[in-house]
CSV table of C-alpha atoms in Angstrom, one decimal:
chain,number,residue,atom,x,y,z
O,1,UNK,CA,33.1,-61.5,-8.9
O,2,UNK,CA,36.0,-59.0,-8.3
O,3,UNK,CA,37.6,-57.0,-11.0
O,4,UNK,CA,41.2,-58.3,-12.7
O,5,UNK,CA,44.3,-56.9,-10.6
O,6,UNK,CA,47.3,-55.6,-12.2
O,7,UNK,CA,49.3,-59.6,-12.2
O,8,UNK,CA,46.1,-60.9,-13.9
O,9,UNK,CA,45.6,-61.5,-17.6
O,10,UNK,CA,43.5,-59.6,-20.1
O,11,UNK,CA,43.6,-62.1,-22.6
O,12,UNK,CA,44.0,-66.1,-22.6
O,13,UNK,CA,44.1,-68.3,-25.8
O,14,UNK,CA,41.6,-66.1,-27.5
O,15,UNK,CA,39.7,-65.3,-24.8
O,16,UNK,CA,38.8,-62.1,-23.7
O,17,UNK,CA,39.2,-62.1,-19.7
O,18,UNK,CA,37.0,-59.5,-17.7
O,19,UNK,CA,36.8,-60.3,-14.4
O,20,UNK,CA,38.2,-63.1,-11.5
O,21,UNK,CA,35.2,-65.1,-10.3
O,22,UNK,CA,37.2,-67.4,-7.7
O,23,UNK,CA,40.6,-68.2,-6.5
O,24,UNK,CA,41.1,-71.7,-4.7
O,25,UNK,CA,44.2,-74.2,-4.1
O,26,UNK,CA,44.0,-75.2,-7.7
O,27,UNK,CA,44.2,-71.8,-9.1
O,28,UNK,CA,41.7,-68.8,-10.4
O,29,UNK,CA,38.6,-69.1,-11.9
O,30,UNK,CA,37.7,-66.0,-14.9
O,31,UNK,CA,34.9,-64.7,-16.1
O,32,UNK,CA,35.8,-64.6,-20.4
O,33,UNK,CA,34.2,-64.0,-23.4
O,34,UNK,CA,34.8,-66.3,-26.3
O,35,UNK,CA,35.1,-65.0,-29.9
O,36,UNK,CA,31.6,-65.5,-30.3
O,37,UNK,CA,31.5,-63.0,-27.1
O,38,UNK,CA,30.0,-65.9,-25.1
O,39,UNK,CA,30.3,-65.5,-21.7
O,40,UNK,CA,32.4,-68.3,-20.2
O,41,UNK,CA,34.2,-69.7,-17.1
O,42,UNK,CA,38.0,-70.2,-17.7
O,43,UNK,CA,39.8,-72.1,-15.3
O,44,UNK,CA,43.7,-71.6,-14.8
O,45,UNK,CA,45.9,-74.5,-12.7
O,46,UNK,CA,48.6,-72.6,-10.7
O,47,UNK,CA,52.2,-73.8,-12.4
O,48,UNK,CA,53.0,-76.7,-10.0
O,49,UNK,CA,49.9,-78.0,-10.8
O,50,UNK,CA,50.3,-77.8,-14.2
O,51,UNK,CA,53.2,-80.0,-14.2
O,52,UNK,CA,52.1,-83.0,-13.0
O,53,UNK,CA,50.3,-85.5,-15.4
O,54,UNK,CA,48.1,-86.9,-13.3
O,55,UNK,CA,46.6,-83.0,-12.4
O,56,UNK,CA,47.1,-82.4,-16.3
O,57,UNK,CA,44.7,-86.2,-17.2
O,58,UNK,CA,42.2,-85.3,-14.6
O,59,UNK,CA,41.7,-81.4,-15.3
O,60,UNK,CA,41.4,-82.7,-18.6
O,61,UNK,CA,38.4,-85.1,-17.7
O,62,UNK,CA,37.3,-82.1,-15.8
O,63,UNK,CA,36.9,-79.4,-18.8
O,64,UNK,CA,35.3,-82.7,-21.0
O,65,UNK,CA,32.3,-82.7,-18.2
O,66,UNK,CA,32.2,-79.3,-18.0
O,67,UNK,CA,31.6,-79.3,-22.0
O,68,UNK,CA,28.6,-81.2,-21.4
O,69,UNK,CA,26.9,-78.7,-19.4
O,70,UNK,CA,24.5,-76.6,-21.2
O,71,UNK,CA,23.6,-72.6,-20.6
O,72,UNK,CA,20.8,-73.8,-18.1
O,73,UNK,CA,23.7,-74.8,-16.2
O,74,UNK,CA,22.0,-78.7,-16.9
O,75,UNK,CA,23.9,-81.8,-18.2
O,76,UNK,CA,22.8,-83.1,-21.8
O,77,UNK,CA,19.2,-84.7,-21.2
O,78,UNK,CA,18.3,-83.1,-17.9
């Protein structure tokens, strides 16, 4: 975990962003707290990703799993 540099945001669709957990080919990863100040991951595709339909349909599929996964860090009936 690293703290947030000057270009990152403070703030993303009601989120509160506190920290940068990881940055990969995709994009960056942030530690967030939700209104209900639940801690939470947020993922954000770099722009040329973004764009493209296909990223768009599987990131998608990807925050729908990621739903699914409880506190324990365990799939519904694990």
């Amino acid at each position: 975990m690293e703290p947030l540099r000057e270009d990152d945001p403070r703030s993303l669709g009601g989120f509160r962003v506190l920290a940068l957990l990881a940055v990969g080919g995709m994009g960056r990863v942030y530690l967030a707290l939700d209104a209900d100040r639940r801690a939470v991951a947020l993922k954000v595709a770099r722009p040329e990703f973004a764009a493209d339909p296909r990223f768009r349909a599987r990131f998608r599929r990807e925050v729908a799993t990621g739903r699914g996964v409880g506190a324990s860090g365990a799939g519904p009936g694990a």
